[in-house]
Amino acid sequence: MTAVSAERDSARQEVPEQLRNDVKLLGEMLGTVLAESGGEDLLADVEKLRHAVIGARDGAVTTEEITELVGAWPLERAKQVARAFTVYFHLANLAEEHQRMRALRERDDAANPPRESLAAAVRAVRETDGGEERLAELVEGMEFHPVLTAHPTEARRRAVSTSILRISAQLDAWHASHEGSSTAAEAHRRLLEEVDLLWRTSQLRYTKLNPLDEVRTALAAFDETIFATIPQVYRALDTAIDPEGTGTRAPRATPFVRYGSWIGGDRDGNPFVTHDVTREAVTIQSEHILRGLETACSRVARNLTAYSNLTPAGPALLEAISEAKAAHPALMGEITQRSPNEPYRQFLLLAAARLHATRERDADLAYPGAEDFLADLRLVQESLAAAGANRQAYGELQHLVWQAETFGFHLAELEIRQHSEVHAAALAELESGGPRSERTEEVLDTIRTVSWIQERFGVEACRRYIVSFTRSAEDIEAVYKLATYALPPKRVPVLDVIPLFETGADLEASPGVLAGMLELPQVRQRLADNDRRVEVMLGYSDSAKDVGPVSATLRLYDAQARLSAWAGENDVCLTLFHGRGGSLGRGGGPASRALLAQAPGSVGGRFKVTEQGEVIFARYGQEAIARRHIEQVGHAVLMASTDDVQERERAAAELYRPHADTIAAAAQKAYLDLIGTEEFAVWFSQVSPLEELGELRLGSRPARRGAAKGLGDLRAIPWVFAWTQTRVNLPGWYGLGTGLAAVTDLSALQDAYREWPLFASLLDNAEMSLAKADRTIAERYLALGNRPELTETVLREYDLTRELVLRVTGHSRLLENRAVLSRAVDLRNPYVDALSHLQLRALEALRGEEADSLSEQDSQHLERLLLLSVNGVAAGLQNTG
């Protein structure tokens, strides 16, 4: 038995029984569907490939045998097999989600809170960091600001996602039924029906997404989970603070989550995001939140049947009801007739009607803004509390208050992003007095749209304006100058212009840019108005593509430390906005662990981060998982802000930084030597499906910033996505092996791994990237470029990195200390291999010497096979872009 097969057997034995049963059930159903749809021979071919790739991992089957098997199928059959494995991954992912939810329920113990929960953080702060006073201070200032973005990394169609959700519901019904019952039989029938529909649903998009499609897709997560999850999280924090009092007193947990969105506002490199799109995006968001609040308010109102004799309304509430009857006699007459002697119910039913009117833009009844709605809720709350009905005041009604406080009437603050060069060009045109280009007019129209949004929905709905590739304070000033050209002084919107530092050089220069910003009168005015709050965005994707993963990690860490020091020196309350991607090569990985590895003083109770592509649905697809994610981040925000954690991080960084510098210098040289090789970009296009990724129609934004074809203009998303497809995962680890080899003191590195969270996070992420890679298959991809010296360089670095990561971590195999993840990777990899072999068949034909002689029909079939396999590999590996 090979080491790989031994790991797989071990992983198989560790699979929880319920998960194994779910995978078996769904797999058998897929087999039934395949046989019914394509015949027993289709199922047989799928099984042949499945057994072959497992056999290859065990050393019983050769790569050549698999290549021969896959190559013998007609292209139509190859596409069917690729679809089968893709659907299997969707089902396996779903089974794992249900296992995660079971595990979360099993670990839910009030007396012994699970690790990385809000309750665990509250307990730790009380015990180690100053007790109740310090806890209250941290809770009061805590902020988690996730920003949803439309970066094209979600390979699934919306139709596929909704199909999976229906299967999830039927799987719940199956679990809830008794074996042998009619309920179980019906659940089984419905489950099979939905699996059949998933198989029959196209895995690929036929039309390109537009930005408003992306808005609606992301808002599905709000409708399905986020809106309901938020009050659960706040309740968990309030319970942790005071378990006996929660629900019977005013909450001690303050709303700490604030959602933002770039979807419909991010126009950097995306010509399809116009001012009209931005206007429509915020309108759609408002429609969703008003519907959510109206439904919730109606539910609370219908349930709040407190009788006036037992729970009398206070004078202020009675006066408000009287005023409402005078202003809206017909409506209040109807409500009063339905709810006699139930003043609380009456007033909340009126509030629900006013929310409906707000959505319909009925000026006579509509709320002017969210604060007016909140004032009504608090009026009811205060009256209930005064009448002794504390449980009614601070129970479900409090949940509605928290939802309104968190989302307002705009749901998520829409942020604008544009490239600094676009602003510079527009300003030059305007200052010259010559004719204005269409692009310049669009810049001015965007600012006018921000003004309109603020007038209709309030300043908090849209005030942040992010400048990509900020190089100087002049890039910030340009936005303020453009605003004066767009509108007269009294209509210029409130703007917080935020610099985005992306490249290695820009990160190093960032404190100087901020110093220049403080000299701008517009910035000084904003500081005076907002308690000296400043926000700075750090780009993970381009910095990693620019200098490699190791050097980028340290540069980001150093930038955070320098910016935190700058903020302290200038009496500024700094929030760092982390532009992390979904994949490890773009700063991805568990947000909670990354938070605890930040530079001391850089968190300060606040964490703002992008939630991109497939990450949105991975984290917010199910309520239990969404709650766990927010709790983990909340836990990390609290812990990273404690003196104890910061001191340990500071001491470890000081002790081990010289070794880290040695590693980073050697790693960066190795990385730059590779990507600086002559014709590297051409080679990369040959060995990966890079050029075909645009045909997947993953998002509205082009893959490149301009018309050039070099690596410099290539966005980080397709760079990482394409490397993932090749099973190399190069952006997540390349150069680390050379860097580790440059340090001769192995024991010091092992100590650093145990004691320095930043170093541990770097190695853990590299370890995950290596575990999801496959050397044998990667070698076939790399060979497509006909550059054996580059293939040898990449594989040599892979071998060195794998060897030294294991030696430093002390692991006998990759992911040895992360049992759940290791199990998932070990069990998935063979099935990803199957899709990789199918993809290689297509790539080898499309890249080979006979590619020009292929018929148009064969070329189309091969391209479709390639795209199907790309979609499947993305489903199998998950964090792909």
mmCIF file of N, CA, C and O in Angstrom, residues 214-244:
data_model
loop_
_atom_site.group_PDB
_atom_site.id
_atom_site.type_symbol
_atom_site.label_atom_id
_atom_site.label_comp_id
_atom_site.label_asym_id
_atom_site.label_seq_id
_atom_site.Cartn_x
_atom_site.Cartn_y
_atom_site.Cartn_z
ATOM 1 N N GLU A 214 -25.431 40.309 -10.803
ATOM 2 C CA GLU A 214 -24.538 40.045 -9.669
ATOM 3 C C GLU A 214 -25.126 40.600 -8.369
ATOM 4 O O GLU A 214 -24.995 39.978 -7.305
ATOM 5 N N VAL A 215 -25.774 41.758 -8.450
ATOM 6 C CA VAL A 215 -26.424 42.325 -7.269
ATOM 7 C C VAL A 215 -27.485 41.368 -6.757
ATOM 8 O O VAL A 215 -27.531 41.027 -5.563
ATOM 9 N N ARG A 216 -28.340 40.898 -7.653
ATOM 10 C CA ARG A 216 -29.449 40.027 -7.242
ATOM 11 C C ARG A 216 -28.929 38.681 -6.728
ATOM 12 O O ARG A 216 -29.503 38.102 -5.795
ATOM 13 N N THR A 217 -27.858 38.178 -7.327
ATOM 14 C CA THR A 217 -27.294 36.902 -6.880
ATOM 15 C C THR A 217 -26.780 37.010 -5.450
ATOM 16 O O THR A 217 -27.045 36.153 -4.608
ATOM 17 N N ALA A 218 -26.040 38.067 -5.164
ATOM 18 C CA ALA A 218 -25.501 38.235 -3.810
ATOM 19 C C ALA A 218 -26.612 38.474 -2.794
ATOM 20 O O ALA A 218 -26.537 38.002 -1.655
ATOM 21 N N LEU A 219 -27.659 39.183 -3.201
ATOM 22 C CA LEU A 219 -28.740 39.475 -2.266
ATOM 23 C C LEU A 219 -29.534 38.232 -1.903
ATOM 24 O O LEU A 219 -30.269 38.231 -0.905
ATOM 25 N N ALA A 220 -29.386 37.167 -2.683
ATOM 26 C CA ALA A 220 -30.027 35.907 -2.309
ATOM 27 C C ALA A 220 -29.487 35.432 -0.964
ATOM 28 O O ALA A 220 -30.223 34.866 -0.150
ATOM 29 N N ALA A 221 -28.197 35.664 -0.716
ATOM 30 C CA ALA A 221 -27.612 35.280 0.574
ATOM 31 C C ALA A 221 -28.232 36.096 1.700
ATOM 32 O O ALA A 221 -28.441 35.593 2.812
ATOM 33 N N PHE A 222 -28.531 37.363 1.434
ATOM 34 C CA PHE A 222 -29.199 38.185 2.442
ATOM 35 C C PHE A 222 -30.586 37.634 2.738
ATOM 36 O O PHE A 222 -30.971 37.449 3.902
ATOM 37 N N ASP A 223 -31.356 37.361 1.681
ATOM 38 C CA ASP A 223 -32.723 36.886 1.861
ATOM 39 C C ASP A 223 -32.774 35.555 2.600
ATOM 40 O O ASP A 223 -33.639 35.330 3.447
ATOM 41 N N GLU A 224 -31.831 34.667 2.252
ATOM 42 C CA GLU A 224 -31.911 33.289 2.741
ATOM 43 C C GLU A 224 -31.281 33.104 4.119
ATOM 44 O O GLU A 224 -31.717 32.232 4.879
ATOM 45 N N THR A 225 -30.252 33.885 4.449
ATOM 46 C CA THR A 225 -29.569 33.620 5.722
ATOM 47 C C THR A 225 -29.186 34.859 6.517
ATOM 48 O O THR A 225 -29.414 34.917 7.724
ATOM 49 N N ILE A 226 -28.599 35.846 5.876
ATOM 50 C CA ILE A 226 -27.953 36.931 6.621
ATOM 51 C C ILE A 226 -28.951 37.685 7.488
ATOM 52 O O ILE A 226 -28.690 37.967 8.667
ATOM 53 N N PHE A 227 -30.113 38.025 6.937
ATOM 54 C CA PHE A 227 -31.098 38.819 7.675
ATOM 55 C C PHE A 227 -31.528 38.112 8.959
ATOM 56 O O PHE A 227 -31.624 38.729 10.024
ATOM 57 N N ALA A 228 -31.750 36.809 8.862
ATOM 58 C CA ALA A 228 -32.200 36.054 10.034
ATOM 59 C C ALA A 228 -31.061 35.741 10.990
ATOM 60 O O ALA A 228 -31.284 35.578 12.202
ATOM 61 N N THR A 229 -29.833 35.668 10.480
ATOM 62 C CA THR A 229 -28.694 35.264 11.302
ATOM 63 C C THR A 229 -28.215 36.372 12.234
ATOM 64 O O THR A 229 -27.788 36.107 13.367
ATOM 65 N N ILE A 230 -28.278 37.599 11.768
ATOM 66 C CA ILE A 230 -27.717 38.723 12.532
ATOM 67 C C ILE A 230 -28.260 38.802 13.959
ATOM 68 O O ILE A 230 -27.483 38.882 14.926
ATOM 69 N N PRO A 231 -29.587 38.779 14.184
ATOM 70 C CA PRO A 231 -30.047 38.849 15.583
ATOM 71 C C PRO A 231 -29.648 37.629 16.408
ATOM 72 O O PRO A 231 -29.470 37.738 17.625
ATOM 73 N N GLN A 232 -29.473 36.469 15.765
ATOM 74 C CA GLN A 232 -29.006 35.288 16.492
ATOM 75 C C GLN A 232 -27.602 35.524 17.041
ATOM 76 O O GLN A 232 -27.280 35.142 18.168
ATOM 77 N N VAL A 233 -26.757 36.151 16.231
ATOM 78 C CA VAL A 233 -25.384 36.428 16.653
ATOM 79 C C VAL A 233 -25.377 37.416 17.819
ATOM 80 O O VAL A 233 -24.678 37.226 18.823
ATOM 81 N N TYR A 234 -26.154 38.488 17.693
ATOM 82 C CA TYR A 234 -26.193 39.483 18.770
ATOM 83 C C TYR A 234 -26.750 38.869 20.059
ATOM 84 O O TYR A 234 -26.300 39.190 21.159
ATOM 85 N N ARG A 235 -27.750 37.996 19.906
ATOM 86 C CA ARG A 235 -28.308 37.346 21.083
ATOM 87 C C ARG A 235 -27.262 36.457 21.745
ATOM 88 O O ARG A 235 -27.175 36.388 22.983
ATOM 89 N N ALA A 236 -26.459 35.768 20.909
ATOM 90 C CA ALA A 236 -25.408 34.917 21.466
ATOM 91 C C ALA A 236 -24.412 35.742 22.270
ATOM 92 O O ALA A 236 -23.967 35.331 23.353
ATOM 93 N N LEU A 237 -24.064 36.928 21.775
ATOM 94 C CA LEU A 237 -23.136 37.799 22.502
ATOM 95 C C LEU A 237 -23.784 38.318 23.783
ATOM 96 O O LEU A 237 -23.154 38.325 24.851
ATOM 97 N N ASP A 238 -25.030 38.723 23.703
ATOM 98 C CA ASP A 238 -25.723 39.234 24.877
ATOM 99 C C ASP A 238 -25.863 38.155 25.945
ATOM 100 O O ASP A 238 -25.713 38.422 27.140
ATOM 101 N N THR A 239 -26.126 36.936 25.507
ATOM 102 C CA THR A 239 -26.239 35.812 26.437
ATOM 103 C C THR A 239 -24.905 35.518 27.095
ATOM 104 O O THR A 239 -24.835 35.217 28.295
ATOM 105 N N ALA A 240 -23.836 35.588 26.304
ATOM 106 C CA ALA A 240 -22.503 35.341 26.867
ATOM 107 C C ALA A 240 -22.148 36.368 27.929
ATOM 108 O O ALA A 240 -21.528 36.039 28.951
ATOM 109 N N ILE A 241 -22.544 37.601 27.717
ATOM 110 C CA ILE A 241 -22.247 38.661 28.677
ATOM 111 C C ILE A 241 -23.057 38.488 29.954
ATOM 112 O O ILE A 241 -22.539 38.638 31.068
ATOM 113 N N ASP A 242 -24.333 38.159 29.804
ATOM 114 C CA ASP A 242 -25.216 38.036 30.978
ATOM 115 C C ASP A 242 -26.301 37.002 30.684
ATOM 116 O O ASP A 242 -27.403 37.347 30.244
ATOM 117 N N PRO A 243 -25.999 35.712 30.877
ATOM 118 C CA PRO A 243 -26.948 34.668 30.500
ATOM 119 C C PRO A 243 -28.266 34.720 31.265
ATOM 120 O O PRO A 243 -29.303 34.327 30.734
ATOM 121 N N GLU A 244 -28.253 35.195 32.493
ATOM 122 C CA GLU A 244 -29.489 35.232 33.272
ATOM 123 C C GLU A 244 -30.387 36.390 32.852
ATOM 124 O O GLU A 244 -31.606 36.301 32.909
#
